[in-house]
Amino acid sequence: MDGVNTIPNIVVERCLGARRIAVLTGAGISAESGVPTFRDRDGLWTKLNPQELAFMEAFLKNPQHVWEWYQSRRKVMQEVKPNPAHYTLAAMEDFYPVFSIATQNIDGLHQRAGSRKVFELHGNIERNRCSVCGRFVELPDETAEPPRCSCGGLIRPDVVWFGEMLPEEALDSAAQAARTAEVYFSIGTSAQVFPAAQLPYDAAEHGAFLVEINAEPTALTPYAHISLQGKAGEILPRLWRAISEKAANG
Ligand code: BV8
Ligand code: ZN
């Protein structure tokens, strides 16, 4: 893709005319920051078995193995920074009366880029909680094995594993934002993991103009009004420049 003219004018017009914009993001928006994705050619799930890492059963069967994997990911996430895609969404939030991001990512990069209204659908790797009583605990970074809570429960990363409910408030807020958005963006997600993946469909069904920004086509692509194929870190700044220029020049 070259230059701002690769952004279809209809996307610029719809964004200019909107007051309420909502966004769903996935691992792809953090890829240019150096955070591995899951289902890309060289994604985490192509090398590792999610059954052994992203299920409560896996954690109870081998807490040390799962804990070490999350510790290694925490280390990666402490060393990476937001990229232009995260910063562009943070800038857009200041411009629109109603703007929110529902993210499947656990890396906290949206908040570090300055976004304020972020619904963490799958939790956040920086937090740890007791798997029994749910109490949050602060731990030193180099905690080598999952400690026990005072109630006896195992401490786990505060993320959502397969078969687990998403945090109710985050999901409700994200669902409400999808139902009322005038423009809905699905960015950097393979649109395979439910119920998060349902949000863009709900948005379109409730009248939103649905824009997908992803490196490759997904199951959502045929339902998007516009699907922009490429890197979020390149497309979003281009889109924002086109909107800002149109807003300035009328
Ligand atoms: C639940 C842990 C049930 C956190 C993860 C229907 C309804 C409800 C549930 C289900 C359902 N059908 C199936 C289910 C079960 C399951 C599910 O959806 N399975 C799928 C795989 C079929 N869902 C669940 O289990 C969920 N829980 O529903 O509970 C329930 C109901 C009632 C009562 C009790 C329980 C929980 C889902 C959360 C699972 N947790 N990981 C962590 O460690 O990170 S999975 C993992 O997938 C991550 O959470 C991740 O966030 C999520 C989604 O992945 P993506 O973000 O999309 O990443 P991916 O790599 O797949 O794609 C990246 C894309 O970016 C690619 O397309 C690539 O091309 C693109 N890209 C790359 N670079 C760039 C780019 N795009 C733009 N720019 C770039 N530079
Ligand atoms: Zn406890």
CSV table of C-alpha atoms and ligand atoms in Angstrom, one decimal:
chain,number,residue,atom,x,y,z
A,1,MET,CA,0.0,0.0,0.0
A,2,ASP,CA,1.4,3.4,-0.9
A,3,GLY,CA,0.3,6.9,0.3
A,4,VAL,CA,-2.8,8.1,1.9
A,5,ASN,CA,-4.9,7.7,-1.2
A,6,THR,CA,-5.1,4.0,-0.5
A,7,ILE,CA,-7.7,4.8,2.2
A,8,PRO,CA,-11.1,4.5,0.5
A,9,ASN,CA,-12.9,7.9,0.7
A,10,ILE,CA,-16.0,6.2,2.1
A,11,VAL,CA,-14.1,5.3,5.3
A,12,VAL,CA,-12.9,8.9,5.7
A,13,GLU,CA,-16.4,10.2,5.1
A,14,ARG,CA,-18.0,7.8,7.6
A,15,CYS,CA,-15.4,8.6,10.2
A,16,LEU,CA,-15.8,12.3,9.7
A,17,GLY,CA,-19.6,12.1,10.0
A,18,ALA,CA,-19.5,9.9,13.1
A,19,ARG,CA,-19.8,10.8,16.8
A,20,ARG,CA,-19.6,7.3,18.2
A,21,ILE,CA,-16.7,4.9,17.2
A,22,ALA,CA,-15.9,1.6,18.8
A,23,VAL,CA,-12.9,-0.7,18.1
A,24,LEU,CA,-12.0,-4.4,18.7
A,25,THR,CA,-8.3,-5.2,18.7
A,26,GLY,CA,-6.4,-8.4,18.7
A,27,ALA,CA,-2.8,-9.6,18.8
A,28,GLY,CA,-2.1,-8.2,15.3
A,29,ILE,CA,-2.2,-4.6,16.6
A,30,SER,CA,0.7,-5.4,18.9
A,31,ALA,CA,2.7,-7.4,16.3
A,32,GLU,CA,4.7,-4.3,15.2
A,33,SER,CA,5.6,-3.7,18.8
A,34,GLY,CA,7.3,-7.1,18.9
A,35,VAL,CA,4.5,-9.0,20.7
A,36,PRO,CA,4.0,-12.5,19.1
A,37,THR,CA,0.6,-13.2,17.7
A,38,PHE,CA,-1.2,-16.6,18.0
A,39,ARG,CA,-2.4,-17.9,14.7
A,40,ASP,CA,-0.1,-16.2,12.2
A,41,ARG,CA,2.3,-18.3,10.2
A,42,ASP,CA,4.9,-18.1,13.1
A,43,GLY,CA,2.4,-17.5,15.9
A,44,LEU,CA,2.4,-18.9,19.4
A,45,TRP,CA,-0.1,-21.6,18.6
A,46,THR,CA,1.9,-22.8,15.7
A,47,LYS,CA,4.8,-23.8,18.1
A,48,LEU,CA,3.0,-24.3,21.4
A,49,ASN,CA,-0.1,-26.3,22.3
A,50,PRO,CA,-2.9,-24.1,23.8
A,51,GLN,CA,-4.3,-27.2,25.5
A,52,GLU,CA,-1.1,-27.2,27.7
A,53,LEU,CA,-1.0,-23.5,28.4
A,54,ALA,CA,-4.3,-21.6,28.0
A,55,PHE,CA,-6.7,-23.8,29.9
A,56,MET,CA,-7.4,-23.9,33.7
A,57,GLU,CA,-7.0,-27.7,33.5
A,58,ALA,CA,-3.5,-27.2,32.1
A,59,PHE,CA,-2.6,-24.9,35.0
A,60,LEU,CA,-3.9,-27.2,37.6
A,61,LYS,CA,-2.1,-30.2,36.0
A,62,ASN,CA,1.2,-28.4,35.6
A,63,PRO,CA,1.2,-25.0,37.4
A,64,GLN,CA,4.9,-24.5,37.0
A,65,HIS,CA,4.9,-25.0,33.2
A,66,VAL,CA,2.0,-22.5,32.7
A,67,TRP,CA,3.5,-20.0,35.2
A,68,GLU,CA,6.9,-20.0,33.4
A,69,TRP,CA,5.2,-19.4,30.0
A,70,TYR,CA,3.4,-16.4,31.4
A,71,GLN,CA,6.5,-15.1,33.1
A,72,SER,CA,8.4,-15.3,29.8
A,73,ARG,CA,5.6,-13.4,28.1
A,74,ARG,CA,5.5,-10.8,30.9
A,75,LYS,CA,9.2,-10.2,30.2
A,76,VAL,CA,8.6,-9.6,26.5
A,77,MET,CA,5.7,-7.2,27.3
A,78,GLN,CA,7.8,-5.2,29.7
A,79,GLU,CA,10.4,-4.7,27.0
A,80,VAL,CA,8.1,-3.6,24.2
A,81,LYS,CA,6.5,-0.2,23.5
A,82,PRO,CA,3.2,0.9,21.9
A,83,ASN,CA,3.5,1.3,18.1
A,84,PRO,CA,1.8,4.0,15.8
A,85,ALA,CA,-1.4,2.0,15.6
A,86,HIS,CA,-1.9,2.2,19.4
A,87,TYR,CA,-1.0,5.9,19.4
A,88,THR,CA,-3.4,6.7,16.6
A,89,LEU,CA,-6.3,5.1,18.4
A,90,ALA,CA,-5.3,7.1,21.5
A,91,ALA,CA,-5.4,10.3,19.4
A,92,MET,CA,-8.8,9.3,17.9
A,93,GLU,CA,-10.3,8.9,21.4
A,94,ASP,CA,-9.6,12.6,22.1
A,95,PHE,CA,-11.4,13.6,18.9
A,96,TYR,CA,-14.6,11.7,19.2
A,97,PRO,CA,-17.4,12.3,21.8
A,98,VAL,CA,-17.8,8.5,22.2
A,99,PHE,CA,-14.9,6.2,21.6
A,100,SER,CA,-13.8,2.9,23.2
A,101,ILE,CA,-11.5,0.0,22.5
A,102,ALA,CA,-12.4,-3.6,23.4
A,103,THR,CA,-9.1,-5.5,23.3
A,104,GLN,CA,-8.4,-9.3,23.4
A,105,ASN,CA,-4.8,-8.4,24.2
A,106,ILE,CA,-3.3,-8.7,27.7
A,107,ASP,CA,-0.3,-6.5,27.1
A,108,GLY,CA,-1.6,-3.2,28.3
A,109,LEU,CA,-0.2,-1.4,25.3
A,110,HIS,CA,-3.4,0.6,24.5
A,111,GLN,CA,-3.3,2.2,28.0
A,112,ARG,CA,0.5,2.8,27.7
A,113,ALA,CA,-0.2,4.7,24.4
A,114,GLY,CA,-2.7,6.9,26.3
A,115,SER,CA,-6.1,5.2,25.5
A,116,ARG,CA,-8.4,5.7,28.5
A,117,LYS,CA,-11.6,3.7,27.6
A,118,VAL,CA,-10.2,0.2,27.2
A,119,PHE,CA,-12.2,-2.9,27.9
A,120,GLU,CA,-9.8,-5.8,28.6
A,121,LEU,CA,-11.9,-8.8,27.4
A,122,HIS,CA,-9.1,-11.4,28.2
A,123,GLY,CA,-7.6,-9.8,31.2
A,124,ASN,CA,-4.1,-8.3,31.7
A,125,ILE,CA,-0.8,-10.2,32.1
A,126,GLU,CA,0.5,-7.5,34.6
A,127,ARG,CA,-2.1,-8.7,37.2
A,128,ASN,CA,-2.2,-11.9,39.3
A,129,ARG,CA,-5.2,-13.2,41.2
A,130,CYS,CA,-6.0,-16.2,43.4
A,131,SER,CA,-7.6,-19.0,41.4
A,132,VAL,CA,-9.9,-19.8,44.4
A,133,CYS,CA,-10.9,-16.6,46.2
A,134,GLY,CA,-10.1,-14.2,43.3
A,135,ARG,CA,-8.0,-11.8,45.5
A,136,PHE,CA,-5.5,-9.8,43.4
A,137,VAL,CA,-1.9,-10.0,44.6
A,138,GLU,CA,1.2,-7.9,43.9
A,139,LEU,CA,4.2,-10.1,43.1
A,140,PRO,CA,7.9,-9.3,42.4
A,141,ASP,CA,8.6,-9.7,38.7
A,142,GLU,CA,11.1,-12.6,39.3
A,143,THR,CA,8.5,-14.8,41.1
A,144,ALA,CA,9.8,-18.2,39.8
A,145,GLU,CA,6.8,-20.3,40.7
A,146,PRO,CA,3.0,-19.7,41.3
A,147,PRO,CA,2.7,-18.8,45.0
A,148,ARG,CA,-0.2,-19.8,47.2
A,149,CYS,CA,-2.8,-17.3,48.4
A,150,SER,CA,-3.5,-17.1,52.2
A,151,CYS,CA,-6.7,-19.0,51.4
A,152,GLY,CA,-4.6,-21.9,50.0
A,153,GLY,CA,-5.5,-21.2,46.4
A,154,LEU,CA,-2.9,-21.1,43.6
A,155,ILE,CA,-2.1,-17.6,42.3
A,156,ARG,CA,-2.6,-17.3,38.5
A,157,PRO,CA,-2.2,-14.7,35.8
A,158,ASP,CA,-5.3,-12.5,35.6
A,159,VAL,CA,-6.1,-13.6,32.0
A,160,VAL,CA,-9.1,-15.5,30.5
A,161,TRP,CA,-8.3,-19.1,29.5
A,162,PHE,CA,-10.4,-21.2,27.1
A,163,GLY,CA,-13.7,-22.3,28.6
A,164,GLU,CA,-13.6,-19.4,31.1
A,165,MET,CA,-16.1,-16.6,31.2
A,166,LEU,CA,-14.9,-13.2,30.1
A,167,PRO,CA,-15.1,-10.4,32.8
A,168,GLU,CA,-18.7,-9.5,32.8
A,169,GLU,CA,-18.4,-5.7,33.0
A,170,ALA,CA,-15.8,-5.5,30.2
A,171,LEU,CA,-17.9,-7.7,27.9
A,172,ASP,CA,-21.1,-5.8,28.7
A,173,SER,CA,-19.4,-2.5,28.0
A,174,ALA,CA,-17.9,-3.8,24.8
A,175,ALA,CA,-21.2,-5.2,23.7
A,176,GLN,CA,-23.0,-1.9,24.4
A,177,ALA,CA,-20.3,0.0,22.5
A,178,ALA,CA,-20.7,-2.3,19.5
A,179,ARG,CA,-24.5,-2.0,19.4
A,180,THR,CA,-24.4,1.9,19.4
A,181,ALA,CA,-21.3,2.5,17.3
A,182,GLU,CA,-21.7,4.4,14.0
A,183,VAL,CA,-18.3,3.1,12.8
A,184,TYR,CA,-16.8,-0.1,14.1
A,185,PHE,CA,-13.2,-1.2,13.5
A,186,SER,CA,-11.9,-4.7,13.9
A,187,ILE,CA,-8.1,-4.4,13.9
A,188,GLY,CA,-5.4,-7.2,14.1
A,189,THR,CA,-7.6,-10.1,15.0
A,190,SER,CA,-8.2,-13.4,13.2
A,191,ALA,CA,-11.8,-13.1,14.4
A,192,GLN,CA,-11.8,-16.7,15.6
A,193,VAL,CA,-12.2,-16.5,19.4
A,194,PHE,CA,-15.7,-16.1,20.8
A,195,PRO,CA,-17.5,-14.3,22.3
A,196,ALA,CA,-15.1,-11.4,21.5
A,197,ALA,CA,-15.3,-12.2,17.8
A,198,GLN,CA,-19.0,-11.7,17.9
A,199,LEU,CA,-18.7,-8.0,18.6
A,200,PRO,CA,-18.1,-6.8,15.0
A,201,TYR,CA,-21.0,-8.8,13.7
A,202,ASP,CA,-23.3,-7.3,16.4
A,203,ALA,CA,-22.0,-3.9,15.5
A,204,ALA,CA,-22.8,-4.3,11.7
A,205,GLU,CA,-26.2,-5.8,12.6
A,206,HIS,CA,-27.0,-2.7,14.6
A,207,GLY,CA,-26.2,-0.4,11.7
A,208,ALA,CA,-22.5,0.3,12.2
A,209,PHE,CA,-20.2,0.8,9.2
A,210,LEU,CA,-17.8,-2.1,9.7
A,211,VAL,CA,-14.1,-1.6,8.8
A,212,GLU,CA,-11.6,-4.4,9.1
A,213,ILE,CA,-7.9,-3.7,9.3
A,214,ASN,CA,-5.9,-6.9,9.2
A,215,ALA,CA,-2.8,-8.4,7.6
A,216,GLU,CA,-4.8,-11.2,6.0
A,217,PRO,CA,-8.4,-12.0,5.2
A,218,THR,CA,-10.5,-13.5,8.0
A,219,ALA,CA,-13.9,-15.0,8.5
A,220,LEU,CA,-15.1,-11.5,9.2
A,221,THR,CA,-13.9,-10.1,5.9
A,222,PRO,CA,-17.0,-10.9,3.8
A,223,TYR,CA,-19.2,-9.1,6.4
A,224,ALA,CA,-17.0,-5.9,6.6
A,225,HIS,CA,-18.2,-2.9,4.5
A,226,ILE,CA,-14.5,-2.2,3.9
A,227,SER,CA,-11.6,-4.5,4.6
A,228,LEU,CA,-8.1,-2.9,4.5
A,229,GLN,CA,-5.4,-5.5,4.2
A,230,GLY,CA,-2.0,-4.5,5.6
A,231,LYS,CA,-0.2,-3.5,8.7
A,232,ALA,CA,-2.2,-1.6,11.4
A,233,GLY,CA,0.8,0.5,12.2
A,234,GLU,CA,0.9,1.8,8.7
A,235,ILE,CA,-2.9,1.9,7.8
A,236,LEU,CA,-4.2,3.6,11.0
A,237,PRO,CA,-1.8,6.6,10.8
A,238,ARG,CA,-2.7,7.0,7.1
A,239,LEU,CA,-6.4,6.9,7.9
A,240,TRP,CA,-6.1,9.4,10.7
A,241,ARG,CA,-4.1,11.8,8.5
A,242,ALA,CA,-6.8,11.5,5.8
A,243,ILE,CA,-9.5,12.3,8.3
A,244,SER,CA,-7.6,15.2,9.9
A,245,GLU,CA,-6.8,16.7,6.5
A,246,LYS,CA,-10.4,16.4,5.3
A,247,ALA,CA,-11.6,17.9,8.6
A,248,ALA,CA,-9.2,20.8,8.2
A,249,ASN,CA,-9.9,21.5,4.5
A,250,GLY,CA,-13.6,20.9,4.8
B,1,BV8,C1,-15.8,-18.8,26.7
B,1,BV8,C2,-5.4,-16.5,27.0
B,1,BV8,C3,-17.3,-20.3,27.5
B,1,BV8,C4,-5.0,-15.1,27.2
B,1,BV8,C5,-6.8,-17.0,25.0
B,1,BV8,C6,-18.9,-19.7,21.0
B,1,BV8,C7,-19.3,-18.9,22.1
B,1,BV8,C8,-18.6,-18.9,23.2
B,1,BV8,C9,-17.4,-19.6,23.3
B,1,BV8,C10,-17.0,-20.4,22.2
B,1,BV8,C11,-17.7,-20.4,21.1
B,1,BV8,N1,-17.1,-21.2,20.2
B,1,BV8,C12,-16.0,-21.7,20.8
B,1,BV8,C13,-15.9,-21.2,22.0
B,1,BV8,C14,-14.8,-21.6,22.9
B,1,BV8,C15,-13.6,-20.6,22.8
B,1,BV8,C16,-13.3,-20.2,21.4
B,1,BV8,O1,-13.8,-19.2,20.9
B,1,BV8,N2,-12.5,-21.1,20.7
B,1,BV8,C17,-12.1,-20.8,19.3
B,1,BV8,C18,-10.6,-21.0,19.2
B,1,BV8,C19,-12.9,-21.7,18.4
B,1,BV8,N3,-13.9,-19.4,23.6
B,1,BV8,C20,-13.6,-19.4,24.9
B,1,BV8,O2,-13.2,-20.4,25.5
B,1,BV8,C21,-13.7,-18.2,25.7
B,1,BV8,N4,-14.5,-18.5,26.8
B,1,BV8,O3,-16.4,-18.5,25.8
B,1,BV8,O4,-16.2,-19.4,27.8
B,1,BV8,C22,-18.2,-20.3,28.7
B,1,BV8,C23,-19.6,-19.9,28.5
B,1,BV8,C24,-20.4,-20.0,29.5
B,1,BV8,C25,-19.9,-20.3,30.8
B,1,BV8,C26,-18.6,-20.6,31.0
B,1,BV8,C27,-17.7,-20.5,29.9
B,1,BV8,C28,-12.4,-17.6,26.2
B,1,BV8,C29,-11.5,-17.1,25.0
B,1,BV8,C30,-10.2,-16.5,25.6
B,1,BV8,C31,-9.1,-17.6,25.3
B,1,BV8,N5,-7.9,-17.0,25.8
B,1,BV8,N6,-5.6,-16.7,25.5
B,1,BV8,C32,-3.6,-15.0,26.7
B,1,BV8,O5,-2.8,-15.8,27.2
B,1,BV8,O6,-3.3,-14.2,25.8
B,1,BV8,S1,-6.8,-17.3,23.3
B,1,BV8,C33,-6.0,-16.1,22.4
B,1,BV8,O7,-6.9,-15.8,21.3
B,1,BV8,C34,-5.8,-14.7,23.0
B,1,BV8,O8,-6.7,-14.4,24.1
B,1,BV8,C35,-6.1,-13.8,21.9
B,1,BV8,O9,-6.4,-12.5,22.4
B,1,BV8,C36,-7.3,-14.5,21.3
B,1,BV8,C37,-7.7,-14.0,19.9
B,1,BV8,O10,-6.5,-14.1,19.0
B,1,BV8,P1,-6.2,-12.8,18.1
B,1,BV8,O11,-6.0,-11.7,19.0
B,1,BV8,O12,-7.2,-12.7,17.0
B,1,BV8,O13,-4.8,-13.2,17.5
B,1,BV8,P2,-4.5,-14.1,16.3
B,1,BV8,O14,-3.0,-14.5,16.3
B,1,BV8,O15,-5.5,-15.2,16.2
B,1,BV8,O16,-4.7,-13.2,15.0
B,1,BV8,C38,-3.9,-12.0,14.8
B,1,BV8,C39,-4.3,-11.4,13.5
B,1,BV8,O17,-3.5,-10.3,13.3
B,1,BV8,C40,-4.0,-12.4,12.3
B,1,BV8,O18,-5.2,-12.5,11.5
B,1,BV8,C41,-2.9,-11.6,11.5
B,1,BV8,O19,-3.0,-11.7,10.1
B,1,BV8,C42,-3.1,-10.2,12.0
B,1,BV8,N7,-1.9,-9.4,12.0
B,1,BV8,C43,-0.6,-9.8,12.2
B,1,BV8,N8,0.2,-8.7,12.2
B,1,BV8,C44,-0.5,-7.6,11.9
B,1,BV8,C45,-1.9,-8.1,11.7
B,1,BV8,N9,-2.9,-7.2,11.4
B,1,BV8,C46,-2.6,-5.9,11.3
B,1,BV8,N10,-1.3,-5.4,11.4
B,1,BV8,C47,-0.3,-6.3,11.7
B,1,BV8,N11,1.0,-5.7,11.8
B,2,ZN,ZN,-7.3,-17.0,47.7
